[in-house]
mmCIF file of N, CA and C in Angstrom:
data_model
loop_
_atom_site.group_PDB
_atom_site.id
_atom_site.type_symbol
_atom_site.label_atom_id
_atom_site.label_comp_id
_atom_site.label_asym_id
_atom_site.label_seq_id
_atom_site.Cartn_x
_atom_site.Cartn_y
_atom_site.Cartn_z
ATOM 1 N N MET M 1 -6.737 -49.629 158.159
ATOM 2 C CA MET M 1 -7.487 -50.810 157.447
ATOM 3 C C MET M 1 -6.691 -50.693 156.099
ATOM 4 N N HIS M 2 -5.902 -52.045 155.903
ATOM 5 C CA HIS M 2 -5.048 -52.716 154.889
ATOM 6 C C HIS M 2 -5.919 -53.254 153.776
ATOM 7 N N ILE M 3 -6.001 -53.091 152.452
ATOM 8 C CA ILE M 3 -6.842 -53.899 151.560
ATOM 9 C C ILE M 3 -5.774 -54.869 151.028
ATOM 10 N N GLN M 4 -6.046 -56.215 150.912
ATOM 11 C CA GLN M 4 -5.086 -56.994 150.423
ATOM 12 C C GLN M 4 -5.253 -56.945 148.858
ATOM 13 N N THR M 5 -4.116 -57.338 148.305
ATOM 14 C CA THR M 5 -3.866 -57.303 146.833
ATOM 15 C C THR M 5 -5.040 -58.123 145.970
ATOM 16 N N GLU M 6 -5.279 -59.430 146.739
ATOM 17 C CA GLU M 6 -6.275 -60.107 146.003
ATOM 18 C C GLU M 6 -7.617 -59.521 146.291
ATOM 19 N N ASP M 7 -8.114 -58.693 147.264
ATOM 20 C CA ASP M 7 -9.179 -58.186 147.417
ATOM 21 C C ASP M 7 -9.436 -57.213 146.226
ATOM 22 N N LEU M 8 -8.243 -56.358 146.043
ATOM 23 C CA LEU M 8 -8.286 -55.287 145.158
ATOM 24 C C LEU M 8 -8.552 -55.833 143.366
ATOM 25 N N GLN M 9 -8.033 -57.295 143.437
ATOM 26 C CA GLN M 9 -8.052 -57.908 142.148
ATOM 27 C C GLN M 9 -9.430 -58.467 142.180
ATOM 28 N N GLU M 10 -10.127 -58.884 143.065
ATOM 29 C CA GLU M 10 -11.324 -59.315 143.051
ATOM 30 C C GLU M 10 -12.509 -58.399 143.001
ATOM 31 N N LEU M 11 -12.365 -57.023 143.280
ATOM 32 C CA LEU M 11 -12.848 -55.860 143.143
ATOM 33 C C LEU M 11 -12.813 -55.166 141.821
ATOM 34 N N GLU M 12 -11.785 -55.790 141.004
ATOM 35 C CA GLU M 12 -11.583 -55.042 139.787
ATOM 36 C C GLU M 12 -11.050 -53.784 139.775
ATOM 37 N N PHE M 13 -10.118 -53.608 140.924
ATOM 38 C CA PHE M 13 -9.776 -51.906 141.112
ATOM 39 C C PHE M 13 -9.037 -51.336 139.915
ATOM 40 N N GLN M 14 -8.033 -52.024 139.227
ATOM 41 C CA GLN M 14 -7.344 -51.646 138.273
ATOM 42 C C GLN M 14 -8.378 -51.323 137.077
ATOM 43 N N GLU M 15 -9.170 -52.301 136.795
ATOM 44 C CA GLU M 15 -9.987 -52.155 135.732
ATOM 45 C C GLU M 15 -10.841 -50.653 136.019
ATOM 46 N N LEU M 16 -11.188 -50.604 137.182
ATOM 47 C CA LEU M 16 -12.230 -49.284 137.579
ATOM 48 C C LEU M 16 -11.256 -48.026 137.152
ATOM 49 N N LEU M 17 -10.041 -47.956 137.448
ATOM 50 C CA LEU M 17 -8.981 -46.872 137.325
ATOM 51 C C LEU M 17 -8.939 -46.602 135.639
ATOM 52 N N ALA M 18 -8.714 -47.850 134.949
ATOM 53 C CA ALA M 18 -8.758 -47.565 133.436
ATOM 54 C C ALA M 18 -10.075 -47.322 132.646
ATOM 55 N N GLU M 19 -11.198 -47.302 133.383
ATOM 56 C CA GLU M 19 -12.366 -46.893 132.917
ATOM 57 C C GLU M 19 -12.422 -45.273 133.171
ATOM 58 N N ILE M 20 -11.449 -44.760 134.306
ATOM 59 C CA ILE M 20 -11.692 -43.424 134.695
ATOM 60 C C ILE M 20 -10.770 -42.485 133.961
ATOM 61 N N THR M 21 -9.649 -43.300 133.625
ATOM 62 C CA THR M 21 -8.465 -42.476 132.695
ATOM 63 C C THR M 21 -8.734 -42.019 131.622
ATOM 64 N N PRO M 22 -9.367 -42.349 130.779
ATOM 65 C CA PRO M 22 -9.719 -41.523 129.522
ATOM 66 C C PRO M 22 -10.231 -40.420 129.761
ATOM 67 N N HIS M 23 -10.877 -40.046 130.885
ATOM 68 C CA HIS M 23 -11.652 -38.787 131.034
ATOM 69 C C HIS M 23 -10.742 -37.705 131.956
ATOM 70 N N ALA M 24 -9.373 -38.150 131.983
ATOM 71 C CA ALA M 24 -8.410 -37.473 132.691
ATOM 72 C C ALA M 24 -7.915 -35.972 131.806
ATOM 73 N N PHE M 25 -7.846 -34.969 132.731
ATOM 74 C CA PHE M 25 -7.780 -33.706 132.338
ATOM 75 C C PHE M 25 -6.217 -33.603 131.525
ATOM 76 N N SER M 26 -5.293 -34.173 131.724
ATOM 77 C CA SER M 26 -3.738 -34.508 131.521
ATOM 78 C C SER M 26 -3.483 -35.614 131.363
ATOM 79 N N PRO M 27 -2.386 -36.123 130.333
ATOM 80 C CA PRO M 27 -1.711 -37.002 130.718
ATOM 81 C C PRO M 27 -1.030 -37.337 131.889
ATOM 82 N N LYS M 28 -0.392 -36.362 132.699
ATOM 83 C CA LYS M 28 -0.017 -36.676 134.114
ATOM 84 C C LYS M 28 -1.234 -37.029 134.927
ATOM 85 N N THR M 29 -2.112 -36.399 134.820
ATOM 86 C CA THR M 29 -3.507 -36.581 135.656
ATOM 87 C C THR M 29 -3.643 -38.381 135.482
ATOM 88 N N ALA M 30 -3.960 -38.664 134.265
ATOM 89 C CA ALA M 30 -3.990 -40.077 133.816
ATOM 90 C C ALA M 30 -3.103 -41.118 134.554
ATOM 91 N N GLU M 31 -1.820 -40.523 134.405
ATOM 92 C CA GLU M 31 -0.791 -41.604 135.232
ATOM 93 C C GLU M 31 -0.992 -41.601 136.703
ATOM 94 N N ARG M 32 -1.520 -40.356 137.503
ATOM 95 C CA ARG M 32 -1.788 -40.315 138.635
ATOM 96 C C ARG M 32 -3.093 -41.262 139.139
ATOM 97 N N ILE M 33 -3.919 -40.964 138.118
ATOM 98 C CA ILE M 33 -5.264 -42.122 138.233
ATOM 99 C C ILE M 33 -4.736 -43.357 138.317
ATOM 100 N N LEU M 34 -3.663 -44.066 137.336
ATOM 101 C CA LEU M 34 -3.362 -45.348 137.264
ATOM 102 C C LEU M 34 -2.617 -45.795 138.330
ATOM 103 N N ASN M 35 -1.787 -45.081 139.153
ATOM 104 C CA ASN M 35 -1.396 -45.445 140.276
ATOM 105 C C ASN M 35 -1.897 -45.307 141.759
ATOM 106 N N MET M 36 -3.356 -44.616 141.585
ATOM 107 C CA MET M 36 -4.008 -44.779 142.943
ATOM 108 C C MET M 36 -4.199 -45.977 143.450
ATOM 109 N N ARG M 37 -4.374 -45.887 144.826
ATOM 110 C CA ARG M 37 -4.764 -47.029 145.768
ATOM 111 C C ARG M 37 -5.697 -46.468 146.790
ATOM 112 N N PRO M 38 -6.414 -47.450 147.430
ATOM 113 C CA PRO M 38 -7.411 -47.191 148.453
ATOM 114 C C PRO M 38 -6.829 -46.206 149.444
ATOM 115 N N LEU M 39 -7.503 -45.455 150.069
ATOM 116 C CA LEU M 39 -6.799 -44.535 151.161
ATOM 117 C C LEU M 39 -7.527 -45.159 152.420
ATOM 118 N N GLU M 40 -6.661 -44.810 153.490
ATOM 119 C CA GLU M 40 -7.107 -44.985 155.236
ATOM 120 C C GLU M 40 -8.212 -43.820 155.405
ATOM 121 N N MET M 41 -9.230 -44.386 156.209
ATOM 122 C CA MET M 41 -10.569 -43.850 156.254
ATOM 123 C C MET M 41 -10.120 -42.278 156.777
ATOM 124 N N ALA M 42 -9.050 -41.958 157.706
ATOM 125 C CA ALA M 42 -8.647 -40.823 157.970
ATOM 126 C C ALA M 42 -8.166 -39.702 156.827
ATOM 127 N N GLU M 43 -7.394 -40.624 156.110
ATOM 128 C CA GLU M 43 -6.938 -39.887 154.954
ATOM 129 C C GLU M 43 -8.004 -39.583 153.919
ATOM 130 N N ALA M 44 -9.093 -40.304 153.581
ATOM 131 C CA ALA M 44 -10.094 -40.168 152.920
ATOM 132 C C ALA M 44 -11.347 -38.969 153.329
ATOM 133 N N LEU M 45 -11.539 -38.900 154.489
ATOM 134 C CA LEU M 45 -12.673 -37.998 155.171
ATOM 135 C C LEU M 45 -12.417 -36.531 154.472
ATOM 136 N N PRO M 46 -11.103 -36.038 154.654
ATOM 137 C CA PRO M 46 -10.981 -34.568 154.019
ATOM 138 C C PRO M 46 -11.447 -34.404 152.545
ATOM 139 N N PRO M 47 -10.912 -35.217 151.556
ATOM 140 C CA PRO M 47 -11.122 -35.245 150.445
ATOM 141 C C PRO M 47 -12.725 -35.357 150.081
ATOM 142 N N LEU M 48 -13.390 -36.151 151.075
ATOM 143 C CA LEU M 48 -14.712 -36.341 150.571
ATOM 144 C C LEU M 48 -15.564 -35.004 151.244
ATOM 145 N N GLN M 49 -15.150 -34.572 152.263
ATOM 146 C CA GLN M 49 -15.727 -33.335 152.685
ATOM 147 C C GLN M 49 -15.616 -32.187 151.504
ATOM 148 N N LYS M 50 -14.665 -32.073 150.846
ATOM 149 C CA LYS M 50 -14.472 -31.290 149.809
ATOM 150 C C LYS M 50 -15.348 -31.575 148.741
ATOM 151 N N THR M 51 -15.225 -32.948 148.238
ATOM 152 C CA THR M 51 -16.197 -33.469 147.314
ATOM 153 C C THR M 51 -17.738 -33.071 147.635
ATOM 154 N N SER M 52 -18.125 -33.267 148.866
ATOM 155 C CA SER M 52 -19.563 -32.919 148.967
ATOM 156 C C SER M 52 -19.613 -31.172 149.102
ATOM 157 N N GLU M 53 -18.539 -30.451 149.441
ATOM 158 C CA GLU M 53 -18.626 -28.965 149.321
ATOM 159 C C GLU M 53 -18.980 -28.534 147.949
ATOM 160 N N TYR M 54 -18.443 -29.406 146.691
ATOM 161 C CA TYR M 54 -18.201 -28.982 145.241
ATOM 162 C C TYR M 54 -19.805 -29.528 144.835
ATOM 163 N N LEU M 55 -20.005 -30.609 145.283
ATOM 164 C CA LEU M 55 -21.454 -31.164 144.917
ATOM 165 C C LEU M 55 -22.227 -30.070 145.121
ATOM 166 N N THR M 56 -22.485 -29.881 146.671
ATOM 167 C CA THR M 56 -23.384 -28.799 146.901
ATOM 168 C C THR M 56 -23.114 -27.423 145.901
ATOM 169 N N SER M 57 -22.412 -27.190 145.782
ATOM 170 C CA SER M 57 -22.214 -25.865 144.975
ATOM 171 C C SER M 57 -22.542 -26.196 143.566
ATOM 172 N N PHE M 58 -22.245 -26.913 142.936
ATOM 173 C CA PHE M 58 -22.790 -27.423 141.493
ATOM 174 C C PHE M 58 -24.188 -27.746 141.404
ATOM 175 N N GLU M 59 -24.742 -28.303 142.595
ATOM 176 C CA GLU M 59 -26.378 -28.513 142.408
ATOM 177 C C GLU M 59 -26.993 -27.063 142.519
ATOM 178 N N SER M 60 -26.295 -26.174 143.374
ATOM 179 C CA SER M 60 -27.342 -24.971 143.605
ATOM 180 C C SER M 60 -26.580 -23.728 142.233
ATOM 181 N N GLU M 61 -25.953 -24.402 141.337
ATOM 182 C CA GLU M 61 -25.539 -23.651 140.073
ATOM 183 C C GLU M 61 -24.709 -22.548 140.453
ATOM 184 N N ASN M 62 -23.964 -22.764 141.377
ATOM 185 C CA ASN M 62 -22.521 -21.919 141.704
ATOM 186 C C ASN M 62 -21.320 -22.737 141.507
ATOM 187 N N ALA M 63 -21.198 -23.410 140.316
ATOM 188 C CA ALA M 63 -20.073 -24.414 140.097
ATOM 189 C C ALA M 63 -19.024 -23.801 140.091
ATOM 190 N N ILE M 64 -17.622 -24.083 140.420
ATOM 191 C CA ILE M 64 -16.297 -23.879 140.146
ATOM 192 C C ILE M 64 -16.156 -23.857 138.487
ATOM 193 N N PRO M 65 -15.613 -22.872 137.968
ATOM 194 C CA PRO M 65 -15.487 -22.742 136.525
ATOM 195 C C PRO M 65 -13.849 -23.750 136.143
ATOM 196 N N PHE M 66 -14.117 -25.055 136.196
ATOM 197 C CA PHE M 66 -13.211 -25.803 136.195
ATOM 198 C C PHE M 66 -12.321 -25.891 134.778
ATOM 199 N N HIS M 67 -13.334 -25.498 133.629
ATOM 200 C CA HIS M 67 -12.743 -25.610 132.456
ATOM 201 C C HIS M 67 -11.885 -24.331 132.167
ATOM 202 N N GLU M 68 -11.884 -23.240 132.933
ATOM 203 C CA GLU M 68 -11.178 -22.120 132.479
ATOM 204 C C GLU M 68 -9.576 -21.979 132.955
ATOM 205 N N TYR M 69 -9.151 -23.509 133.703
ATOM 206 C CA TYR M 69 -7.820 -23.028 134.131
ATOM 207 C C TYR M 69 -6.817 -24.135 133.021
ATOM 208 N N GLU M 70 -6.021 -23.458 133.010
ATOM 209 C CA GLU M 70 -4.656 -24.110 131.922
ATOM 210 C C GLU M 70 -3.975 -25.209 132.897
ATOM 211 N N ASP M 71 -3.469 -25.966 132.202
ATOM 212 C CA ASP M 71 -2.436 -27.017 132.499
ATOM 213 C C ASP M 71 -1.155 -26.459 132.874
ATOM 214 N N ILE M 72 -0.949 -26.225 134.290
ATOM 215 C CA ILE M 72 0.472 -25.396 134.403
ATOM 216 C C ILE M 72 1.556 -26.411 134.241
ATOM 217 N N GLU M 73 1.553 -27.828 133.693
ATOM 218 C CA GLU M 73 2.517 -28.475 133.563
ATOM 219 C C GLU M 73 2.860 -28.404 132.106
ATOM 220 N N ALA M 74 1.785 -27.607 131.355
ATOM 221 C CA ALA M 74 2.489 -27.773 130.024
ATOM 222 C C ALA M 74 3.446 -26.955 129.182
ATOM 223 N N ASP M 75 3.788 -26.089 130.061
ATOM 224 C CA ASP M 75 4.665 -25.183 129.903
ATOM 225 C C ASP M 75 6.107 -25.594 129.820
#
């Protein structure tokens, strides 16, 4: 599945990325967000499964302590 540039513009994909970017953990993460493009379905399914597992963990109050990790790029 290939999404045409015109379709991404119609969906305001870049605007969506611009909305997400201010919440990035670091400047490097913000840069990666701005460079994101839609994935093929086969590429998207494994990360979606991980997201589902994290959400289940979070909802059961067993969340991963994300805020405790330092940015390894900072050194």
